[in-house]
Coordinates of C-alpha atoms in Angstrom, one line a residue:
Chain A
M524 CA 0.0 0.0 0.0
N525 CA 2.7 2.3 1.0
F526 CA 4.6 1.5 -2.1
L527 CA 1.6 2.3 -4.3
R528 CA 1.2 5.7 -2.7
L529 CA 4.9 6.5 -3.1
F530 CA 4.6 5.5 -6.7
T531 CA 1.6 7.8 -7.3
L532 CA 3.4 10.7 -5.7
F533 CA 6.4 10.1 -7.8
L534 CA 4.3 10.0 -10.9
A535 CA 2.5 13.2 -10.0
L536 CA 5.8 15.0 -9.3
S537 CA 7.3 13.9 -12.6
V538 CA 4.3 15.1 -14.5
V539 CA 3.9 18.5 -12.9
P540 CA 7.0 20.3 -14.2
A541 CA 6.3 18.9 -17.6
I542 CA 3.0 20.8 -17.7
F543 CA 4.4 24.2 -16.8
A544 CA 7.8 24.2 -18.5
K545 CA 8.3 23.1 -22.1
N546 CA 11.5 21.5 -23.4
V547 CA 12.2 23.0 -26.8
V548 CA 14.6 21.5 -29.2
L549 CA 15.9 23.9 -32.0
L550 CA 18.0 22.8 -34.9
N551 CA 20.5 25.4 -36.2
V552 CA 22.0 24.6 -39.6
S553 CA 25.2 26.5 -39.9
Y554 CA 28.5 26.5 -41.9
D555 CA 31.9 25.2 -41.0
P556 CA 33.8 27.9 -39.0
T557 CA 31.0 28.8 -36.6
R558 CA 31.3 25.6 -34.5
E559 CA 33.0 27.3 -31.6
L560 CA 30.9 30.4 -31.8
Y561 CA 27.6 28.6 -31.5
A562 CA 28.8 26.1 -29.0
E563 CA 29.2 29.0 -26.6
Y564 CA 26.2 31.0 -27.8
N565 CA 23.7 28.1 -27.5
A566 CA 24.6 27.6 -23.8
T567 CA 24.2 31.4 -23.1
F568 CA 20.9 31.6 -25.0
A569 CA 19.5 28.6 -23.1
R570 CA 20.2 30.3 -19.8
F571 CA 18.6 33.5 -21.1
W572 CA 15.5 31.7 -22.3
K573 CA 15.2 29.7 -19.1
A574 CA 15.3 32.9 -17.1
K575 CA 12.8 34.7 -19.3
T576 CA 10.2 32.0 -19.9
G577 CA 11.1 29.0 -17.7
D578 CA 11.4 26.8 -20.7
D579 CA 14.4 24.6 -21.4
V580 CA 15.8 25.0 -24.8
T581 CA 18.3 22.7 -26.4
V582 CA 19.9 23.9 -29.6
K583 CA 21.3 21.2 -31.8
Q584 CA 23.9 22.2 -34.4
S585 CA 24.7 21.0 -37.8
H586 CA 27.9 22.2 -39.5
G587 CA 29.3 21.8 -43.0
G588 CA 30.1 23.7 -46.2
S589 CA 27.5 26.5 -46.6
G590 CA 26.2 25.4 -49.9
K591 CA 26.0 21.8 -48.8
Q592 CA 24.0 22.8 -45.7
A593 CA 21.6 24.9 -47.8
R594 CA 21.1 21.8 -50.0
G595 CA 20.4 19.8 -46.9
V596 CA 17.6 22.2 -45.8
I597 CA 16.1 22.1 -49.4
D598 CA 16.2 18.3 -49.3
G599 CA 14.4 18.2 -46.0
L600 CA 16.8 18.7 -43.1
P601 CA 14.3 20.2 -40.5
A602 CA 16.2 23.3 -39.6
D603 CA 14.4 25.9 -37.4
V604 CA 17.1 28.5 -38.2
V605 CA 19.9 28.7 -40.8
T606 CA 23.1 30.7 -40.1
L607 CA 25.0 30.4 -43.3
A608 CA 28.0 32.0 -45.0
L609 CA 26.3 33.8 -47.9
A610 CA 22.9 35.4 -48.6
A611 CA 23.0 33.5 -51.9
D612 CA 22.7 30.2 -50.0
I613 CA 19.6 31.3 -48.2
D614 CA 18.2 32.8 -51.4
A615 CA 18.7 29.3 -52.9
I616 CA 16.6 27.8 -50.1
V617 CA 13.9 30.4 -50.9
A618 CA 14.1 29.7 -54.7
H619 CA 14.2 25.9 -54.4
S620 CA 11.9 25.1 -51.5
R621 CA 9.8 28.2 -50.5
L622 CA 10.4 27.3 -46.8
I623 CA 11.5 30.9 -46.1
A624 CA 9.7 34.2 -46.9
P625 CA 11.4 36.0 -49.9
D626 CA 11.8 39.2 -47.8
W627 CA 13.9 37.4 -45.1
Q628 CA 16.9 39.7 -45.3
Q629 CA 14.8 42.7 -44.2
R630 CA 13.6 41.0 -41.0
L631 CA 16.6 41.6 -38.9
P632 CA 19.0 44.6 -38.6
H633 CA 22.1 44.9 -40.8
N634 CA 20.9 42.7 -43.7
S635 CA 20.2 40.0 -41.1
S636 CA 23.9 39.7 -40.4
P637 CA 24.5 39.9 -36.6
Y638 CA 28.2 39.6 -37.1
T639 CA 30.5 40.2 -40.1
S640 CA 33.9 39.1 -41.2
T641 CA 36.4 39.8 -43.9
I642 CA 39.2 38.1 -45.8
V643 CA 42.8 38.4 -44.5
F644 CA 46.1 36.7 -45.2
L645 CA 47.7 34.1 -43.0
V646 CA 51.5 33.8 -43.6
R647 CA 54.3 31.8 -42.0
K648 CA 56.1 33.4 -39.1
G649 CA 58.4 36.3 -40.0
N650 CA 56.6 36.6 -43.3
P651 CA 59.5 35.2 -45.3
R652 CA 58.0 36.1 -48.7
G653 CA 57.4 39.7 -47.6
I654 CA 53.7 39.6 -48.4
K655 CA 52.0 42.9 -47.6
D656 CA 49.0 43.2 -50.0
W657 CA 47.1 41.5 -52.8
G658 CA 49.7 42.7 -55.4
D659 CA 52.3 40.4 -53.8
L660 CA 50.2 37.3 -54.4
V661 CA 50.8 37.3 -58.1
R662 CA 54.6 37.4 -57.9
P663 CA 56.1 34.4 -59.6
G664 CA 57.0 31.7 -57.1
V665 CA 54.6 32.8 -54.4
S666 CA 52.3 29.9 -53.6
V667 CA 48.7 30.8 -52.5
I668 CA 46.2 28.6 -50.8
T669 CA 42.5 29.1 -51.2
P670 CA 39.6 26.7 -51.5
N671 CA 37.6 26.2 -54.8
P672 CA 35.1 29.0 -55.3
K673 CA 32.7 26.6 -57.0
T674 CA 32.3 24.6 -53.8
S675 CA 33.3 27.0 -51.0
G676 CA 31.5 30.1 -49.9
G677 CA 34.6 31.5 -48.3
A678 CA 36.5 31.0 -51.5
R679 CA 34.0 33.2 -53.3
W680 CA 34.7 36.0 -50.9
N681 CA 38.5 35.5 -51.5
F682 CA 37.9 35.7 -55.3
L683 CA 35.8 38.8 -55.1
A684 CA 38.1 40.6 -52.7
A685 CA 41.0 40.0 -55.1
W686 CA 38.8 41.2 -58.0
A687 CA 37.8 44.3 -56.2
Y688 CA 41.4 45.1 -55.4
A689 CA 42.6 44.6 -58.9
R690 CA 39.8 46.6 -60.4
R691 CA 40.6 49.6 -58.2
K692 CA 44.3 49.2 -59.1
S693 CA 43.9 48.8 -62.9
G694 CA 40.7 50.7 -63.3
N695 CA 39.0 48.2 -65.5
E696 CA 37.5 44.7 -65.7
E697 CA 40.1 43.3 -68.0
G698 CA 42.9 44.2 -65.6
A699 CA 41.0 42.5 -62.8
R700 CA 40.5 39.4 -64.9
Q701 CA 44.2 39.2 -65.7
F702 CA 45.2 39.8 -62.0
V703 CA 42.9 37.1 -60.7
A704 CA 44.0 34.6 -63.4
A705 CA 47.6 35.3 -62.4
L706 CA 46.7 34.7 -58.8
F707 CA 45.0 31.4 -59.4
R708 CA 48.1 30.3 -61.4
N709 CA 49.9 30.5 -58.1
V710 CA 47.4 28.2 -56.4
P711 CA 48.8 24.6 -56.2
V712 CA 45.8 23.0 -54.4
L713 CA 42.1 23.7 -54.5
D714 CA 40.4 22.2 -51.4
S715 CA 36.6 22.0 -51.5
G716 CA 36.1 23.9 -48.2
A717 CA 37.7 26.6 -46.0
R718 CA 38.7 24.2 -43.3
G719 CA 40.3 21.9 -45.8
S720 CA 42.5 24.8 -47.0
T721 CA 43.5 25.7 -43.5
T722 CA 44.6 22.1 -42.9
T723 CA 46.6 22.1 -46.2
F724 CA 48.4 25.3 -45.2
V725 CA 48.8 24.8 -41.5
Q726 CA 49.4 21.1 -41.2
R727 CA 50.7 20.0 -44.5
G728 CA 53.0 23.0 -44.8
I729 CA 51.9 23.8 -48.4
G730 CA 51.9 27.4 -49.6
D731 CA 53.3 30.8 -48.6
V732 CA 50.0 32.5 -47.9
L733 CA 46.5 31.3 -47.0
L734 CA 43.5 33.5 -48.0
A735 CA 41.2 33.0 -45.0
W736 CA 38.3 34.2 -43.1
E737 CA 39.5 36.6 -40.5
N738 CA 38.0 34.4 -37.7
E739 CA 39.6 31.3 -39.2
A740 CA 43.0 33.1 -39.3
F741 CA 42.7 34.1 -35.6
L742 CA 41.5 30.6 -34.7
A743 CA 44.6 29.1 -36.5
L744 CA 46.8 31.5 -34.5
K745 CA 45.1 30.4 -31.3
E746 CA 45.2 26.7 -32.1
F747 CA 48.6 26.3 -33.6
G748 CA 50.5 29.1 -31.9
A749 CA 51.4 32.7 -32.8
D750 CA 55.0 31.5 -33.0
K751 CA 54.3 29.7 -36.3
F752 CA 52.0 32.1 -38.2
E753 CA 51.0 35.7 -38.5
I754 CA 48.1 37.6 -39.9
V755 CA 48.6 40.2 -42.7
V756 CA 45.8 42.6 -43.3
P757 CA 45.7 43.8 -46.9
S758 CA 44.9 47.4 -47.8
L759 CA 41.5 46.5 -49.1
S760 CA 39.2 43.6 -48.5
I761 CA 35.6 42.6 -48.7
L762 CA 32.9 42.9 -46.1
A763 CA 31.5 39.4 -45.6
E764 CA 28.0 39.4 -44.1
P765 CA 27.1 35.9 -43.0
P766 CA 23.3 36.1 -42.7
V767 CA 20.8 34.3 -40.3
T768 CA 17.1 33.7 -40.6
V769 CA 14.2 31.6 -39.4
V770 CA 13.1 28.7 -41.7
D771 CA 9.5 29.8 -41.4
K772 CA 7.6 26.7 -42.6
V773 CA 9.7 24.3 -40.5
A774 CA 9.7 26.4 -37.3
Q775 CA 5.9 26.9 -37.5
K776 CA 5.3 23.2 -38.1
K777 CA 7.4 22.3 -35.0
G778 CA 5.8 25.1 -33.0
N779 CA 9.1 26.8 -32.5
A780 CA 8.5 30.0 -34.4
E781 CA 8.7 32.3 -31.4
V782 CA 11.8 30.8 -29.8
A783 CA 13.5 30.6 -33.1
R784 CA 13.0 34.3 -33.7
A785 CA 14.2 35.1 -30.1
Y786 CA 17.2 32.9 -30.7
L787 CA 18.3 35.0 -33.7
E788 CA 17.4 38.4 -32.1
Y789 CA 19.5 37.6 -29.1
L790 CA 22.5 37.5 -31.4
Y791 CA 22.1 41.3 -31.5
S792 CA 22.1 41.7 -27.7
D793 CA 25.2 42.9 -25.9
E794 CA 25.9 39.4 -24.8
G795 CA 25.4 37.9 -28.2
Q796 CA 27.6 40.5 -29.8
D797 CA 30.3 39.8 -27.2
I798 CA 30.3 36.1 -27.9
A799 CA 30.7 36.9 -31.6
G800 CA 33.6 39.2 -30.9
R801 CA 35.3 36.7 -28.6
H802 CA 35.2 34.2 -31.5
F803 CA 36.8 36.7 -33.8
Y804 CA 33.7 37.7 -35.7
R805 CA 33.3 41.5 -36.1
P806 CA 30.2 42.6 -34.1
T807 CA 27.7 44.8 -36.1
L808 CA 26.4 47.0 -33.3
P809 CA 28.5 50.1 -32.8
A810 CA 28.6 49.8 -29.0
A811 CA 30.1 46.3 -29.3
Q812 CA 32.4 47.3 -32.2
A813 CA 34.0 49.9 -29.9
R814 CA 35.0 47.2 -27.4
Y815 CA 36.9 45.2 -30.1
T816 CA 38.8 47.9 -32.0
A817 CA 42.0 46.5 -30.6
T818 CA 41.3 43.1 -32.1
F819 CA 40.1 44.0 -35.5
P820 CA 42.3 46.4 -37.6
R821 CA 40.5 49.0 -39.7
L822 CA 40.8 48.5 -43.4
D823 CA 39.0 49.6 -46.6
L824 CA 36.0 47.2 -46.9
V825 CA 34.0 47.0 -50.1
T826 CA 30.5 45.4 -50.0
I827 CA 29.1 42.9 -52.4
D828 CA 26.0 45.0 -53.1
R829 CA 27.9 48.2 -54.1
E830 CA 30.9 46.6 -55.8
F831 CA 29.2 43.6 -57.6
G832 CA 25.5 44.4 -57.6
G833 CA 24.5 41.7 -55.1
W834 CA 25.1 38.0 -54.7
T835 CA 22.7 36.8 -57.4
K836 CA 24.5 38.9 -60.0
A837 CA 28.0 38.0 -58.8
Q838 CA 27.2 34.4 -58.6
A839 CA 26.0 34.3 -62.2
T840 CA 28.9 36.4 -63.6
F841 CA 31.8 34.7 -61.8
F842 CA 30.9 31.3 -60.4
A843 CA 28.2 29.8 -62.6
D844 CA 29.2 27.2 -65.1
G845 CA 31.1 28.9 -67.9
G846 CA 31.5 32.0 -65.8
V847 CA 34.7 34.0 -65.2
F848 CA 36.2 31.4 -62.8
D849 CA 35.7 28.6 -65.3
Q850 CA 37.2 30.7 -68.1
I851 CA 40.3 31.2 -66.0
Y852 CA 40.8 27.4 -66.0
A853 CA 39.6 26.7 -69.5
H854 CA 43.1 27.4 -70.9
Chain B
M1300 CA 7.6 -36.6 -62.9
S1301 CA 6.6 -37.4 -66.5
L1302 CA 9.2 -37.1 -69.1
F1303 CA 7.3 -34.4 -71.0
G1304 CA 6.0 -32.4 -68.2
K1305 CA 7.5 -29.2 -66.7
R1306 CA 11.1 -29.4 -66.0
R1307 CA 11.5 -29.5 -62.2
N1308 CA 14.4 -28.2 -60.2
V1309 CA 15.7 -30.3 -57.4
L1310 CA 15.1 -27.4 -55.0
P1311 CA 11.6 -26.0 -54.7
G1312 CA 10.6 -22.3 -54.7
F1313 CA 12.2 -21.1 -57.9
G1314 CA 9.4 -18.7 -58.7
L1315 CA 9.4 -17.3 -55.2
S1316 CA 13.2 -16.8 -55.0
L1317 CA 13.4 -15.3 -58.5
G1318 CA 10.6 -12.9 -57.6
F1319 CA 12.3 -12.0 -54.4
T1320 CA 15.6 -11.5 -56.2
L1321 CA 14.1 -9.2 -58.8
A1322 CA 12.2 -7.1 -56.2
Y1323 CA 15.3 -6.8 -54.1
L1324 CA 17.5 -5.8 -56.9
G1325 CA 14.9 -3.4 -58.2
L1326 CA 14.5 -1.7 -54.8
I1327 CA 18.2 -1.5 -53.8
V1328 CA 19.9 -1.0 -57.2
L1329 CA 17.6 -0.1 -60.0
L1330 CA 15.3 2.4 -58.3
P1331 CA 18.0 4.9 -57.3
L1332 CA 19.7 4.5 -60.7
S1333 CA 16.4 5.1 -62.6
A1334 CA 16.0 8.2 -60.5
A1335 CA 19.3 9.5 -61.8
F1336 CA 18.1 8.8 -65.4
L1337 CA 14.7 10.4 -64.7
K1338 CA 16.3 13.6 -63.4
T1339 CA 18.6 13.8 -66.4
A1340 CA 15.5 13.4 -68.7
G1341 CA 14.6 16.9 -67.7
L1342 CA 17.4 18.1 -69.8
S1343 CA 17.1 18.5 -73.6
W1344 CA 19.5 16.6 -75.7
T1345 CA 21.6 19.6 -76.6
D1346 CA 21.8 20.7 -72.9
F1347 CA 22.8 17.2 -71.9
M1348 CA 25.5 17.1 -74.5
A1349 CA 26.7 20.5 -73.5
A1350 CA 26.8 19.4 -69.9
V1351 CA 28.8 16.2 -70.4
T1352 CA 31.2 17.5 -73.1
A1353 CA 32.3 20.6 -71.4
P1354 CA 36.2 20.7 -71.5
R1355 CA 36.4 20.4 -67.7
V1356 CA 34.1 17.4 -67.6
L1357 CA 36.0 15.7 -70.4
A1358 CA 39.2 16.3 -68.6
S1359 CA 37.8 14.8 -65.4
F1360 CA 36.7 11.7 -67.4
R1361 CA 40.2 11.3 -68.6
V1362 CA 41.7 11.6 -65.1
S1363 CA 39.1 9.3 -63.5
F1364 CA 39.1 6.5 -66.1
G1365 CA 42.8 6.8 -66.8
V1366 CA 44.1 6.7 -63.2
S1367 CA 41.4 4.1 -62.1
L1368 CA 42.6 1.8 -64.9
L1369 CA 46.2 2.3 -64.0
A1370 CA 45.5 1.6 -60.3
A1371 CA 43.5 -1.5 -61.1
L1372 CA 46.3 -2.8 -63.3
V1373 CA 48.8 -2.3 -60.6
N1374 CA 46.5 -3.9 -58.1
A1375 CA 46.0 -6.9 -60.3
Y1376 CA 49.7 -7.4 -60.5
F1377 CA 50.8 -6.8 -56.9
G1378 CA 47.5 -8.1 -55.5
G1379 CA 48.2 -11.3 -57.4
I1380 CA 51.6 -11.6 -55.8
L1381 CA 50.2 -10.8 -52.4
A1382 CA 47.4 -13.5 -52.7
W1383 CA 50.0 -16.0 -53.9
V1384 CA 52.2 -15.4 -50.9
L1385 CA 49.3 -15.5 -48.5
V1386 CA 48.0 -18.8 -49.9
R1387 CA 51.2 -20.7 -50.7
Y1388 CA 53.6 -19.9 -47.9
K1389 CA 53.3 -20.4 -44.2
F1390 CA 55.2 -17.8 -42.2
P1391 CA 54.8 -16.2 -38.8
G1392 CA 52.4 -13.2 -39.0
R1393 CA 50.6 -14.5 -42.0
R1394 CA 47.2 -14.2 -40.3
V1395 CA 47.9 -10.6 -39.4
I1396 CA 48.8 -9.7 -42.9
D1397 CA 45.8 -11.5 -44.2
A1398 CA 43.6 -9.4 -41.9
L1399 CA 45.4 -6.2 -42.9
V1400 CA 44.3 -6.7 -46.5
D1401 CA 40.7 -6.1 -45.5
L1402 CA 41.5 -2.8 -43.9
P1403 CA 40.8 -0.6 -46.9
F1404 CA 37.3 -2.2 -46.9
A1405 CA 36.6 -1.2 -43.3
L1406 CA 38.4 2.2 -43.0
P1407 CA 36.2 5.2 -43.7
T1408 CA 37.6 6.6 -47.0
A1409 CA 38.0 10.1 -45.6
V1410 CA 40.3 8.7 -42.9
A1411 CA 42.3 6.9 -45.6
G1412 CA 42.6 10.1 -47.6
I1413 CA 43.7 12.2 -44.6
A1414 CA 46.2 9.5 -43.5
L1415 CA 47.6 9.2 -47.0
T1416 CA 47.9 13.0 -47.4
A1417 CA 49.6 13.3 -44.0
I1418 CA 52.2 10.7 -45.0
Y1419 CA 52.9 11.7 -48.6
A1420 CA 52.7 15.5 -48.2
R1421 CA 56.0 17.3 -48.6
N1422 CA 56.4 17.5 -44.8
G1423 CA 55.1 13.9 -44.1
W1424 CA 57.1 10.9 -43.1
V1425 CA 57.4 9.4 -46.5
G1426 CA 56.8 12.5 -48.6
Q1427 CA 59.8 14.3 -47.4
W1428 CA 62.0 11.6 -48.9
L1429 CA 59.9 10.5 -51.8
D1430 CA 58.7 13.8 -53.1
P1431 CA 62.1 15.2 -54.2
L1432 CA 62.9 11.8 -55.7
W1433 CA 59.7 11.9 -57.7
L1434 CA 60.4 15.4 -58.9
A1435 CA 63.9 14.4 -60.0
F1436 CA 62.5 11.4 -61.8
V1437 CA 59.9 13.5 -63.7
Q1438 CA 62.6 16.0 -64.6
K1439 CA 64.9 13.2 -65.8
L1440 CA 62.1 12.0 -68.0
S1441 CA 61.6 15.5 -69.4
V1442 CA 65.3 15.6 -70.4
L1443 CA 65.2 12.1 -71.9
A1444 CA 62.0 12.6 -73.8
P1445 CA 61.3 16.3 -74.1
W1446 CA 58.5 15.9 -76.6
V1447 CA 56.2 14.6 -73.8
D1448 CA 54.9 17.0 -71.2
W1449 CA 55.8 14.7 -68.3
K1450 CA 55.2 17.1 -65.6
S1451 CA 51.6 17.6 -66.5
W1452 CA 51.1 13.9 -67.1
L1453 CA 52.8 12.6 -63.9
G1454 CA 52.6 15.6 -61.7
G1455 CA 55.4 17.5 -60.0
T1456 CA 54.6 16.3 -56.5
I1457 CA 53.1 13.1 -55.0
A1458 CA 50.4 14.5 -52.7
F1459 CA 48.1 17.1 -54.2
D1460 CA 48.7 15.9 -57.7
R1461 CA 47.9 12.9 -59.9
P1462 CA 50.3 10.5 -58.1
G1463 CA 48.1 11.2 -55.0
I1464 CA 45.0 10.1 -56.8
F1465 CA 46.8 6.9 -58.0
L1466 CA 47.8 6.1 -54.4
A1467 CA 44.4 6.6 -53.0
L1468 CA 42.7 4.5 -55.7
T1469 CA 45.3 1.7 -55.4
F1470 CA 44.7 1.7 -51.6
V1471 CA 40.9 1.3 -51.9
G1472 CA 41.1 -1.3 -54.7
L1473 CA 43.7 -3.7 -53.4
P1474 CA 41.4 -6.1 -51.3
F1475 CA 39.2 -6.8 -54.3
V1476 CA 42.0 -8.5 -56.2
V1477 CA 43.4 -10.4 -53.2
R1478 CA 40.1 -11.6 -52.0
T1479 CA 38.9 -12.9 -55.4
L1480 CA 42.2 -14.7 -56.1
Q1481 CA 42.7 -16.3 -52.7
P1482 CA 40.0 -19.1 -52.9
V1483 CA 41.0 -20.0 -56.5
L1484 CA 44.6 -20.2 -55.5
A1485 CA 43.7 -22.4 -52.5
E1486 CA 42.0 -24.8 -54.9
L1487 CA 44.9 -24.9 -57.2
E1488 CA 47.0 -27.9 -56.0
P1489 CA 50.8 -27.6 -55.9
E1490 CA 50.8 -31.1 -57.5
L1491 CA 49.7 -29.5 -60.7
E1492 CA 53.0 -27.5 -60.8
E1493 CA 54.9 -30.7 -59.9
A1494 CA 53.2 -32.5 -62.7
A1495 CA 54.2 -29.7 -65.1
A1496 CA 57.8 -29.9 -63.9
T1497 CA 58.0 -33.7 -64.3
L1498 CA 56.7 -33.3 -67.9
G1499 CA 59.6 -31.0 -68.6
A1500 CA 58.1 -27.5 -68.3
N1501 CA 60.4 -24.8 -67.0
R1502 CA 59.3 -22.2 -64.5
W1503 CA 58.1 -19.7 -67.0
Q1504 CA 56.1 -22.3 -68.9
T1505 CA 54.5 -23.6 -65.7
M1506 CA 53.6 -20.0 -64.8
T1507 CA 52.1 -19.0 -68.2
R1508 CA 50.7 -22.3 -69.4
V1509 CA 49.5 -23.9 -66.2
I1510 CA 48.9 -21.5 -63.4
L1511 CA 47.9 -18.2 -65.1
P1512 CA 45.1 -19.9 -67.2
E1513 CA 43.6 -21.2 -64.1
L1514 CA 43.8 -17.9 -62.4
M1515 CA 42.8 -15.7 -65.3
P1516 CA 39.0 -15.5 -64.7
A1517 CA 39.4 -14.7 -61.0
L1518 CA 42.1 -12.2 -61.8
I1519 CA 39.9 -10.4 -64.4
T1520 CA 37.0 -10.3 -61.9
G1521 CA 39.3 -8.8 -59.2
F1522 CA 40.6 -6.3 -61.7
A1523 CA 37.1 -5.3 -62.7
L1524 CA 36.0 -4.9 -59.1
S1525 CA 39.0 -2.9 -58.3
F1526 CA 38.5 -0.7 -61.3
A1527 CA 34.8 -0.1 -60.6
R1528 CA 35.6 0.7 -57.0
A1529 CA 38.2 3.2 -58.1
L1530 CA 35.9 5.0 -60.5
G1531 CA 33.3 5.7 -57.8
E1532 CA 35.8 6.6 -55.1
Y1533 CA 35.4 10.1 -53.7
G1534 CA 36.1 10.4 -50.0
S1535 CA 39.8 9.5 -50.0
V1536 CA 40.7 11.2 -53.3
V1537 CA 39.5 14.7 -52.6
F1538 CA 42.0 15.1 -49.7
I1539 CA 45.1 14.1 -51.7
A1540 CA 44.3 15.1 -55.3
G1541 CA 44.9 18.8 -55.2
N1542 CA 41.6 19.1 -57.2
M1543 CA 42.9 21.4 -59.9
P1544 CA 40.4 21.9 -62.7
M1545 CA 41.4 20.3 -66.0
H1546 CA 44.3 18.5 -64.3
S1547 CA 43.6 16.6 -61.1
E1548 CA 39.9 16.8 -60.7
I1549 CA 38.1 13.5 -60.6
T1550 CA 34.5 13.1 -62.0
P1551 CA 32.8 12.4 -58.6
L1552 CA 34.2 15.7 -57.4
L1553 CA 32.7 17.5 -60.4
I1554 CA 29.4 15.9 -59.6
I1555 CA 29.5 17.2 -56.1
T1556 CA 30.6 20.6 -57.4
K1557 CA 27.5 20.7 -59.6
L1558 CA 25.3 19.8 -56.7
E1559 CA 26.8 22.6 -54.6
Q1560 CA 25.6 24.9 -57.3
Y1561 CA 22.1 23.4 -57.2
D1562 CA 22.6 22.1 -60.7
Y1563 CA 20.9 18.7 -60.0
R1564 CA 20.4 17.9 -63.6
G1565 CA 23.9 18.7 -64.7
A1566 CA 25.2 16.5 -61.8
T1567 CA 23.0 13.6 -62.8
A1568 CA 23.9 14.1 -66.5
I1569 CA 27.6 13.5 -65.7
A1570 CA 26.6 10.7 -63.3
V1571 CA 24.6 9.0 -66.1
V1572 CA 27.5 9.1 -68.5
M1573 CA 29.8 7.7 -65.9
L1574 CA 27.3 5.0 -65.1
V1575 CA 26.8 4.0 -68.7
A1576 CA 30.5 4.0 -69.4
S1577 CA 31.2 1.9 -66.3
F1578 CA 28.4 -0.5 -67.2
V1579 CA 29.8 -1.0 -70.7
L1580 CA 33.3 -1.5 -69.4
L1581 CA 32.2 -4.0 -66.8
L1582 CA 30.1 -5.8 -69.4
L1583 CA 33.2 -6.0 -71.7
I1584 CA 35.3 -7.3 -68.8
N1585 CA 32.7 -9.9 -68.0
L1586 CA 32.7 -11.1 -71.7
L1587 CA 36.4 -11.1 -71.6
Q1588 CA 36.4 -13.3 -68.5
K1589 CA 33.9 -15.7 -70.1
W1590 CA 36.0 -15.9 -73.2
S1591 CA 39.2 -16.4 -71.2
R1592 CA 37.6 -19.3 -69.4
R1593 CA 36.6 -20.9 -72.6
Y1594 CA 39.9 -20.2 -74.3
Y1595 CA 42.1 -21.6 -71.6
K1596 CA 39.9 -24.5 -70.6
V1597 CA 39.8 -26.5 -73.8

């Protein structure tokens, strides 16, 4: 009898919290170099959400090449939010699946990019080749490591940054084309993703300079030691805006729309911005930017919209089949 | 049991087992393949031809088929020797070596690719010695036969160039040859060789007239399996190939590249060409095997 009563009590106790507090599971589909960032951010957001609503939220992460991840979502990976490398990849989800509203980029501040990054050079300690700017990359004998722009989002930023520099320098498109062709003649290995290129440069010892995301370059310094590598900041680079958005149809179906939105909005909070800064992404809010001026050097940053007329256009001109990149390798 | 009635098999259930076989094969093999064909059917003939005859695609076909063939040939030779040693000689550690042969089956190909790259890269254990030797060898060839562009054929380094692709494909294909040859070799009695010797055959004759004919069908099967495996290999190659367009890009990588650009049809178009080509090649090899069996076993 006593046992039965105890059992009933136990049953009642275990049901009660379940009625009042929900346990939410979110899936964030992201790209490769954000692993460390979101590992910390998810824990912080879970604490914030617990304090605000009393609900437990567990965020599951999926990482991979940005394009591959977008394809996963199109093919049915049930992502509540996507945090990818390029607006073009989210546009592709819109175009191929209609899971996301077409005006997604206006839903959050700064083109839905809570943090930004740029492309810098990672060179070996002491900079033995004396690499200071883009112009040094086309010198004969300099070996440059970058992933393949056809498969890697990061590599497209590399390509466009080089193009923007050369167009400023030469004043015309043809000059830019010749410069970028010369640059790619100095590339001995094309990995399919940014992490692969970092491995090739850092661990296999191939190449004199790695074109890398700023956050990847800092991470390489942190992981492998500042006594082996140093970062060179070119005179001009490109402003990379990795965007985030809610996958509307999926989040609604799972009943996660509200928490998914809050999850992304919290990236713009002081705490969210600090986490981004600590993981070497440039915060977008001025207050947070001011705290990280020592980390991130100022340089001339062009944007994809003003310089290339947006991603859709740049993608079609440069990286589509038969585009500028293919023409470089056609000979 | 009448003489003119239906022919009966000794074992019952032929209809059931054939039905099951066809359904199983259809579900596991034919369904996904027909999906690839269906997806390609969305392309017009001109678009299809444009997709599969682009210079970069043709270059990747040359690399994929060429290097796979080379790797399979080398595997057939050295795999044959390996199988021979494992079957015919008793020595300490034989079981361990026998088990090692299966490793390429079991190892995730990405792990194999990373391991091979780490070892053969210019700063790796083997690469630091072998890489300069290879470069010297290629340069020597260029001096001896300057009319061939050896460096672009053979690559200037081992990892991150064509020799890397060859290494990875040899690695994944080896067990196929060894495992198909072993049972046949075990059946082949040493008495056969003794008989040949007593009848006055020298070693070369014993090898080419007595042993090889017996082994030929199995050797061809092993070669075909190893070749087919190499054609489809992706995971290990991408790490070590360097992946330069027009030069060291394999076809499976190009298919992935197309997918990354949401060009599903272009990807399946290349896949279909590869599939048909592989099927024709395997069919030819099967015919060759049949022929060799008939030819040698008079």
